[in-house]
CSV table of N, CA and C in Angstrom, one decimal:
chain,number,residue,atom,x,y,z
A,1,MET,N,122.5,137.7,55.6
A,1,MET,CA,122.8,139.1,55.2
A,1,MET,C,123.7,139.0,53.9
A,2,LYS,N,123.4,139.9,53.0
A,2,LYS,CA,124.1,139.9,51.7
A,2,LYS,C,125.5,140.4,51.8
A,3,THR,N,126.5,139.8,51.2
A,3,THR,CA,127.9,140.3,51.2
A,3,THR,C,128.2,140.8,49.8
A,4,ILE,N,128.7,142.0,49.7
A,4,ILE,CA,129.0,142.6,48.5
A,4,ILE,C,130.6,142.8,48.3
A,5,ASN,N,131.1,142.3,47.2
A,5,ASN,CA,132.5,142.3,47.0
A,5,ASN,C,132.8,143.6,46.1
A,6,VAL,N,133.5,144.5,46.6
A,6,VAL,CA,133.8,145.8,45.9
A,6,VAL,C,135.3,146.1,46.0
A,7,VAL,N,135.7,147.0,45.1
A,7,VAL,CA,137.0,147.6,45.0
A,7,VAL,C,137.0,149.1,45.2
A,8,ALA,N,138.1,149.6,45.7
A,8,ALA,CA,138.2,151.1,45.9
A,8,ALA,C,139.6,151.5,45.5
A,9,ALA,N,139.6,152.7,45.0
A,9,ALA,CA,140.9,153.3,44.5
A,9,ALA,C,141.3,154.5,45.4
A,10,VAL,N,142.5,154.4,45.9
A,10,VAL,CA,143.1,155.6,46.6
A,10,VAL,C,144.0,156.2,45.5
A,11,ILE,N,143.4,157.2,44.7
A,11,ILE,CA,144.0,157.8,43.6
A,11,ILE,C,144.8,159.0,44.0
A,12,GLN,N,146.1,158.9,43.6
A,12,GLN,CA,147.1,159.9,44.0
A,12,GLN,C,147.5,160.7,42.7
A,13,HIS,N,147.6,162.0,42.9
A,13,HIS,CA,148.1,162.9,41.9
A,13,HIS,C,148.7,164.1,42.5
A,14,ALA,N,150.0,164.4,42.2
A,14,ALA,CA,150.6,165.6,42.7
A,14,ALA,C,150.5,165.8,44.2
A,15,GLY,N,150.7,164.7,44.9
A,15,GLY,CA,150.7,164.8,46.4
A,15,GLY,C,149.4,164.9,47.1
A,16,GLN,N,148.3,164.7,46.3
A,16,GLN,CA,147.0,164.7,46.9
A,16,GLN,C,146.2,163.5,46.5
A,17,ILE,N,145.1,163.2,47.2
A,17,ILE,CA,144.3,162.0,47.0
A,17,ILE,C,142.8,162.4,46.7
A,18,LEU,N,142.3,161.7,45.7
A,18,LEU,CA,140.9,162.0,45.3
A,18,LEU,C,139.9,161.4,46.3
A,19,CYS,N,138.9,162.3,46.7
A,19,CYS,CA,137.8,161.9,47.6
A,19,CYS,C,136.5,162.2,46.9
A,20,VAL,N,135.6,161.3,46.9
A,20,VAL,CA,134.3,161.6,46.3
A,20,VAL,C,133.1,161.4,47.3
A,21,GLN,N,132.1,162.2,47.1
A,21,GLN,CA,130.9,162.2,48.0
A,21,GLN,C,129.8,161.5,47.4
A,22,ARG,N,129.3,160.5,48.1
A,22,ARG,CA,128.2,159.7,47.6
A,22,ARG,C,126.9,160.5,47.5
A,23,GLY,N,126.0,160.1,46.6
A,23,GLY,CA,124.7,160.7,46.5
A,23,GLY,C,123.8,160.3,47.6
A,24,VAL,N,122.6,160.8,47.5
A,24,VAL,CA,121.5,160.4,48.5
A,24,VAL,C,121.1,159.0,48.1
A,25,GLY,N,121.0,158.0,49.0
A,25,GLY,CA,120.6,156.7,48.7
A,25,GLY,C,119.6,156.2,49.6
A,26,GLU,N,119.3,154.9,49.5
A,26,GLU,CA,118.2,154.3,50.3
A,26,GLU,C,118.7,154.1,51.8
A,27,HIS,N,120.0,154.0,52.0
A,27,HIS,CA,120.5,153.8,53.4
A,27,HIS,C,121.1,155.1,53.9
A,28,ALA,N,120.5,155.7,54.9
A,28,ALA,CA,121.0,157.0,55.4
A,28,ALA,C,122.4,156.9,56.0
A,29,TYR,N,122.8,155.8,56.4
A,29,TYR,CA,124.2,155.6,57.0
A,29,TYR,C,125.3,155.7,56.0
A,30,VAL,N,125.0,155.7,54.7
A,30,VAL,CA,126.0,155.9,53.7
A,30,VAL,C,125.7,157.1,52.8
A,31,SER,N,124.5,157.6,52.8
A,31,SER,CA,124.1,158.8,52.0
A,31,SER,C,124.9,160.0,52.3
A,32,GLU,N,125.4,160.6,51.2
A,32,GLU,CA,126.2,161.8,51.2
A,32,GLU,C,127.5,161.7,52.0
A,33,LYS,N,127.9,160.5,52.3
A,33,LYS,CA,129.2,160.3,53.0
A,33,LYS,C,130.3,160.3,51.9
A,34,TRP,N,131.5,160.6,52.4
A,34,TRP,CA,132.7,160.6,51.5
A,34,TRP,C,133.3,159.2,51.4
A,35,GLU,N,133.9,158.9,50.3
A,35,GLU,CA,134.4,157.6,50.0
A,35,GLU,C,135.6,157.6,49.0
A,36,PHE,N,136.3,156.5,48.9
A,36,PHE,CA,137.3,156.4,47.8
A,36,PHE,C,136.5,155.7,46.7
A,37,PRO,N,136.6,156.2,45.5
A,37,PRO,CA,135.8,155.8,44.4
A,37,PRO,C,136.1,154.3,44.0
A,38,GLY,N,135.1,153.6,43.5
A,38,GLY,CA,135.2,152.2,43.1
A,38,GLY,C,133.9,151.7,42.8
A,39,GLY,N,133.8,150.3,43.0
A,39,GLY,CA,132.5,149.7,42.7
A,39,GLY,C,132.6,148.2,42.8
A,40,LYS,N,131.5,147.6,42.3
A,40,LYS,CA,131.4,146.1,42.4
A,40,LYS,C,132.2,145.4,41.3
A,41,VAL,N,132.7,144.3,41.7
A,41,VAL,CA,133.5,143.4,40.8
A,41,VAL,C,132.5,142.5,40.1
A,42,GLU,N,132.6,142.5,38.8
A,42,GLU,CA,131.7,141.7,38.0
A,42,GLU,C,132.3,140.3,37.7
A,43,ALA,N,131.5,139.3,37.4
A,43,ALA,CA,131.9,138.0,37.1
A,43,ALA,C,133.0,138.0,36.0
A,44,GLY,N,134.1,137.3,36.3
A,44,GLY,CA,135.1,137.1,35.3
A,44,GLY,C,136.2,138.3,35.3
A,45,GLU,N,136.0,139.3,36.2
A,45,GLU,CA,136.9,140.4,36.3
A,45,GLU,C,137.9,140.2,37.5
A,46,SER,N,139.1,140.6,37.3
A,46,SER,CA,140.0,140.7,38.4
A,46,SER,C,139.6,142.0,39.2
A,47,ASN,N,140.1,142.1,40.4
A,47,ASN,CA,139.9,143.3,41.2
A,47,ASN,C,140.4,144.5,40.4
A,48,GLU,N,141.6,144.4,39.9
A,48,GLU,CA,142.3,145.5,39.2
A,48,GLU,C,141.5,145.9,37.9
A,49,GLU,N,141.0,144.9,37.2
A,49,GLU,CA,140.2,145.3,36.0
A,49,GLU,C,138.9,146.0,36.4
A,50,ALA,N,138.2,145.5,37.5
A,50,ALA,CA,137.0,146.1,37.9
A,50,ALA,C,137.2,147.5,38.4
A,51,LEU,N,138.3,147.8,39.0
A,51,LEU,CA,138.7,149.1,39.5
A,51,LEU,C,138.9,150.1,38.4
A,52,ALA,N,139.7,149.7,37.4
A,52,ALA,CA,139.9,150.5,36.2
A,52,ALA,C,138.6,150.8,35.5
A,53,ARG,N,137.8,149.8,35.3
A,53,ARG,CA,136.5,150.0,34.7
A,53,ARG,C,135.6,150.9,35.4
A,54,GLU,N,135.4,150.7,36.7
A,54,GLU,CA,134.6,151.6,37.5
A,54,GLU,C,135.0,153.0,37.5
A,55,ILE,N,136.3,153.3,37.6
A,55,ILE,CA,136.8,154.7,37.6
A,55,ILE,C,136.5,155.3,36.3
A,56,ARG,N,136.7,154.6,35.2
A,56,ARG,CA,136.4,155.1,33.8
A,56,ARG,C,134.9,155.4,33.7
A,57,GLU,N,134.1,154.5,34.2
A,57,GLU,CA,132.6,154.7,34.1
A,57,GLU,C,132.1,155.9,35.0
A,58,GLU,N,132.6,156.0,36.2
A,58,GLU,CA,132.1,156.9,37.2
A,58,GLU,C,132.7,158.3,37.1
A,59,LEU,N,134.0,158.3,36.7
A,59,LEU,CA,134.8,159.6,36.7
A,59,LEU,C,135.4,160.0,35.4
A,60,HIS,N,135.2,159.1,34.4
A,60,HIS,CA,135.9,159.4,33.1
A,60,HIS,C,137.4,159.6,33.2
A,61,LEU,N,138.0,158.8,34.1
A,61,LEU,CA,139.4,159.0,34.3
A,61,LEU,C,140.1,157.6,34.2
A,62,ASP,N,141.2,157.6,33.5
A,62,ASP,CA,142.0,156.4,33.4
A,62,ASP,C,143.1,156.4,34.5
A,63,ILE,N,143.2,155.3,35.2
A,63,ILE,CA,144.2,155.2,36.3
A,63,ILE,C,145.1,154.1,36.1
A,64,VAL,N,146.2,154.1,36.8
A,64,VAL,CA,147.1,153.0,36.9
A,64,VAL,C,147.0,152.4,38.3
A,65,VAL,N,146.6,151.2,38.3
A,65,VAL,CA,146.5,150.5,39.6
A,65,VAL,C,147.9,150.0,40.0
A,66,ALA,N,148.4,150.7,41.1
A,66,ALA,CA,149.8,150.5,41.4
A,66,ALA,C,150.0,149.3,42.4
A,67,GLU,N,149.3,149.2,43.5
A,67,GLU,CA,149.5,148.1,44.4
A,67,GLU,C,148.4,148.0,45.4
A,68,PHE,N,148.2,146.8,45.9
A,68,PHE,CA,147.2,146.5,46.9
A,68,PHE,C,147.5,147.2,48.2
A,69,LEU,N,146.5,147.8,48.8
A,69,LEU,CA,146.7,148.5,50.1
A,69,LEU,C,146.1,147.6,51.3
A,70,MET,N,144.8,147.3,51.2
A,70,MET,CA,144.2,146.5,52.3
A,70,MET,C,142.8,146.1,51.9
A,71,THR,N,142.3,145.1,52.6
A,71,THR,CA,140.9,144.7,52.5
A,71,THR,C,140.1,145.0,53.8
A,72,ILE,N,139.0,145.7,53.7
A,72,ILE,CA,138.1,146.0,54.8
A,72,ILE,C,136.9,145.1,54.8
A,73,ASP,N,136.6,144.4,55.9
A,73,ASP,CA,135.5,143.6,56.1
A,73,ASP,C,134.6,144.4,57.0
A,74,HIS,N,133.5,145.0,56.5
A,74,HIS,CA,132.7,145.9,57.3
A,74,HIS,C,131.2,145.5,57.2
A,75,THR,N,130.5,145.4,58.3
A,75,THR,CA,129.1,145.1,58.3
A,75,THR,C,128.3,146.3,58.6
A,76,TYR,N,127.5,146.7,57.6
A,76,TYR,CA,126.5,147.8,57.8
A,76,TYR,C,125.2,147.2,58.3
A,77,PRO,N,124.2,147.9,58.7
A,77,PRO,CA,122.9,147.3,59.2
A,77,PRO,C,122.2,146.4,58.2
A,78,ASN,N,122.4,146.7,56.9
A,78,ASN,CA,121.6,145.9,55.9
A,78,ASN,C,122.5,145.0,55.0
A,79,PHE,N,123.8,145.1,55.1
A,79,PHE,CA,124.7,144.3,54.2
A,79,PHE,C,126.1,144.3,54.7
A,80,ARG,N,126.8,143.4,54.2
A,80,ARG,CA,128.3,143.3,54.6
A,80,ARG,C,129.0,143.6,53.3
A,81,ILE,N,130.2,144.3,53.5
A,81,ILE,CA,131.0,144.7,52.4
A,81,ILE,C,132.4,144.2,52.6
A,82,LEU,N,133.0,143.6,51.5
A,82,LEU,CA,134.4,143.3,51.5
A,82,LEU,C,135.0,144.3,50.5
A,83,LEU,N,135.7,145.3,51.0
A,83,LEU,CA,136.3,146.4,50.3
A,83,LEU,C,137.8,146.2,50.1
A,84,HIS,N,138.1,145.9,48.8
A,84,HIS,CA,139.5,145.6,48.5
A,84,HIS,C,140.1,147.0,47.9
A,85,THR,N,141.1,147.5,48.6
A,85,THR,CA,141.6,148.8,48.3
A,85,THR,C,143.0,148.8,47.7
A,86,TYR,N,143.1,149.6,46.7
A,86,TYR,CA,144.4,149.7,45.9
A,86,TYR,C,144.9,151.1,45.8
A,87,LEU,N,146.2,151.3,45.9
A,87,LEU,CA,146.8,152.6,45.6
A,87,LEU,C,146.9,152.7,44.1
A,88,CYS,N,146.5,153.9,43.6
A,88,CYS,CA,146.5,154.1,42.2
A,88,CYS,C,147.1,155.5,41.9
A,89,THR,N,147.4,155.7,40.6
A,89,THR,CA,147.9,157.0,40.2
A,89,THR,C,147.0,157.5,39.0
A,90,ALA,N,146.9,158.8,38.8
A,90,ALA,CA,146.2,159.4,37.7
A,90,ALA,C,147.1,160.3,37.0
A,91,PRO,N,147.0,160.4,35.6
A,91,PRO,CA,147.9,161.3,34.9
A,91,PRO,C,147.5,162.8,35.0
A,92,HIS,N,146.3,163.1,35.5
A,92,HIS,CA,145.8,164.4,35.6
A,92,HIS,C,144.6,164.4,36.6
A,93,ARG,N,144.1,165.6,36.9
A,93,ARG,CA,143.0,165.7,37.9
A,93,ARG,C,141.6,166.0,37.2
A,94,ARG,N,141.5,166.0,35.9
A,94,ARG,CA,140.2,166.3,35.3
A,94,ARG,C,139.3,165.1,35.3
A,95,ILE,N,138.2,165.2,36.0
A,95,ILE,CA,137.2,164.2,36.1
A,95,ILE,C,135.8,164.7,35.8
A,96,THR,N,134.9,163.8,35.4
A,96,THR,CA,133.5,164.1,35.2
A,96,THR,C,132.7,163.2,36.1
A,97,LEU,N,132.0,163.8,37.0
A,97,LEU,CA,131.2,163.1,38.0
A,97,LEU,C,129.9,162.5,37.3
A,98,THR,N,129.7,161.2,37.4
A,98,THR,CA,128.5,160.6,36.8
A,98,THR,C,127.6,160.1,37.9
A,99,GLU,N,128.1,159.8,39.1
A,99,GLU,CA,127.3,159.2,40.1
A,99,GLU,C,127.4,159.9,41.5
A,100,HIS,N,128.5,160.7,41.7
A,100,HIS,CA,128.7,161.3,43.0
A,100,HIS,C,128.3,162.8,43.0
A,101,LEU,N,128.1,163.3,44.2
A,101,LEU,CA,127.6,164.7,44.4
A,101,LEU,C,128.8,165.7,44.2
A,102,SER,N,129.9,165.3,44.7
A,102,SER,CA,131.1,166.2,44.7
A,102,SER,C,132.4,165.4,44.8
A,103,PHE,N,133.5,166.2,44.7
A,103,PHE,CA,134.8,165.6,44.8
A,103,PHE,C,135.8,166.6,45.3
A,104,CYS,N,136.9,166.2,45.8
A,104,CYS,CA,138.0,167.1,46.2
A,104,CYS,C,139.3,166.3,46.2
A,105,TRP,N,140.3,167.0,46.0
A,105,TRP,CA,141.7,166.5,46.1
A,105,TRP,C,142.3,167.0,47.4
A,106,LEU,N,142.7,166.1,48.3
A,106,LEU,CA,143.2,166.6,49.6
A,106,LEU,C,144.6,166.0,49.8
A,107,PRO,N,145.5,166.7,50.5
A,107,PRO,CA,146.7,166.1,51.0
A,107,PRO,C,146.3,165.1,52.1
A,108,THR,N,147.2,164.1,52.3
A,108,THR,CA,146.9,163.0,53.2
A,108,THR,C,146.5,163.5,54.6
A,109,ILE,N,147.2,164.5,55.1
A,109,ILE,CA,147.0,165.0,56.5
A,109,ILE,C,145.6,165.6,56.6
A,110,GLU,N,144.9,165.9,55.6
A,110,GLU,CA,143.6,166.5,55.7
A,110,GLU,C,142.4,165.5,55.4
A,111,LEU,N,142.7,164.3,55.2
A,111,LEU,CA,141.7,163.3,54.8
A,111,LEU,C,140.7,163.1,56.0
A,112,ASP,N,141.1,163.2,57.2
A,112,ASP,CA,140.2,163.0,58.3
A,112,ASP,C,139.3,164.1,58.6
A,113,THR,N,139.3,165.2,57.8
A,113,THR,CA,138.4,166.3,58.0
A,113,THR,C,137.0,166.1,57.3
A,114,LEU,N,136.9,165.0,56.5
A,114,LEU,CA,135.7,164.7,55.8
A,114,LEU,C,134.8,163.7,56.6
A,115,ASP,N,133.5,163.7,56.3
A,115,ASP,CA,132.6,162.7,56.9
A,115,ASP,C,132.5,161.5,56.1
A,116,TRP,N,133.4,160.5,56.4
A,116,TRP,CA,133.6,159.3,55.6
A,116,TRP,C,132.5,158.2,55.9
A,117,ALA,N,132.2,157.4,54.9
A,117,ALA,CA,131.4,156.2,55.1
A,117,ALA,C,132.2,155.3,56.0
A,118,ALA,N,131.5,154.6,56.9
A,118,ALA,CA,132.2,153.8,57.9
A,118,ALA,C,133.2,152.8,57.4
A,119,ALA,N,132.9,152.2,56.2
A,119,ALA,CA,133.8,151.2,55.7
A,119,ALA,C,135.1,151.8,55.2
A,120,ASP,N,135.1,153.1,54.9
A,120,ASP,CA,136.3,153.8,54.4
A,120,ASP,C,137.2,154.3,55.5
A,121,LEU,N,136.7,154.4,56.7
A,121,LEU,CA,137.4,154.9,57.9
A,121,LEU,C,138.8,154.2,58.1
A,122,PRO,N,138.8,152.9,58.1
A,122,PRO,CA,140.1,152.2,58.3
A,122,PRO,C,141.2,152.6,57.2
A,123,ILE,N,140.7,152.9,56.0
A,123,ILE,CA,141.6,153.3,55.0
A,123,ILE,C,142.2,154.6,55.3
A,124,VAL,N,141.3,155.6,55.7
A,124,VAL,CA,141.8,156.9,56.1
A,124,VAL,C,142.8,156.8,57.2
A,125,ALA,N,142.5,156.0,58.2
A,125,ALA,CA,143.4,155.8,59.4
A,125,ALA,C,144.7,155.3,58.9
A,126,ARG,N,144.7,154.4,58.0
A,126,ARG,CA,146.0,153.8,57.5
A,126,ARG,C,146.8,154.9,56.7
A,127,LEU,N,146.1,155.7,55.9
A,127,LEU,CA,146.8,156.7,55.1
A,127,LEU,C,147.4,157.8,55.9
A,128,VAL,N,146.6,158.2,57.0
A,128,VAL,CA,147.1,159.3,57.8
A,128,VAL,C,148.1,158.9,58.9
A,129,SER,N,148.3,157.6,59.1
A,129,SER,CA,149.2,157.0,60.1
A,129,SER,C,150.6,157.4,59.7
A,130,PRO,N,151.4,157.8,60.8
A,130,PRO,CA,152.8,158.1,60.6
A,130,PRO,C,153.6,157.0,60.0
A,131,ALA,N,153.1,155.8,60.2
A,131,ALA,CA,153.8,154.6,59.7
A,131,ALA,C,153.6,154.4,58.2
A,132,PHE,N,152.6,155.0,57.7
A,132,PHE,CA,152.4,154.9,56.2
A,132,PHE,C,153.3,155.8,55.5
């Protein structure tokens, strides 16, 4: 089974977090699900560099990668994903969608109202946890 190394950004601005909705894809179990934006790490890139690049490419947004949050090791039916997640900040909320269907900014307490991709669920659980 193929393992994919990816990064994700929990982008915070003015007390809310950016959530993006995936487009329709070849795998129904992730199609149109919500996720934290990010993408694949390319050869020679650090996770932080990959994350900043992916957010610029997909959302036309410059972010500050603040700190590592957690790594998720999740196996979908057709592939395994290692999802390295970072807390990030953005200077504003203006984005341009280039790959996603939709986006929203939500307060932490409302994150669990969306239909998340399975690999992102542990991140949501951590963020909405009273211990966070």
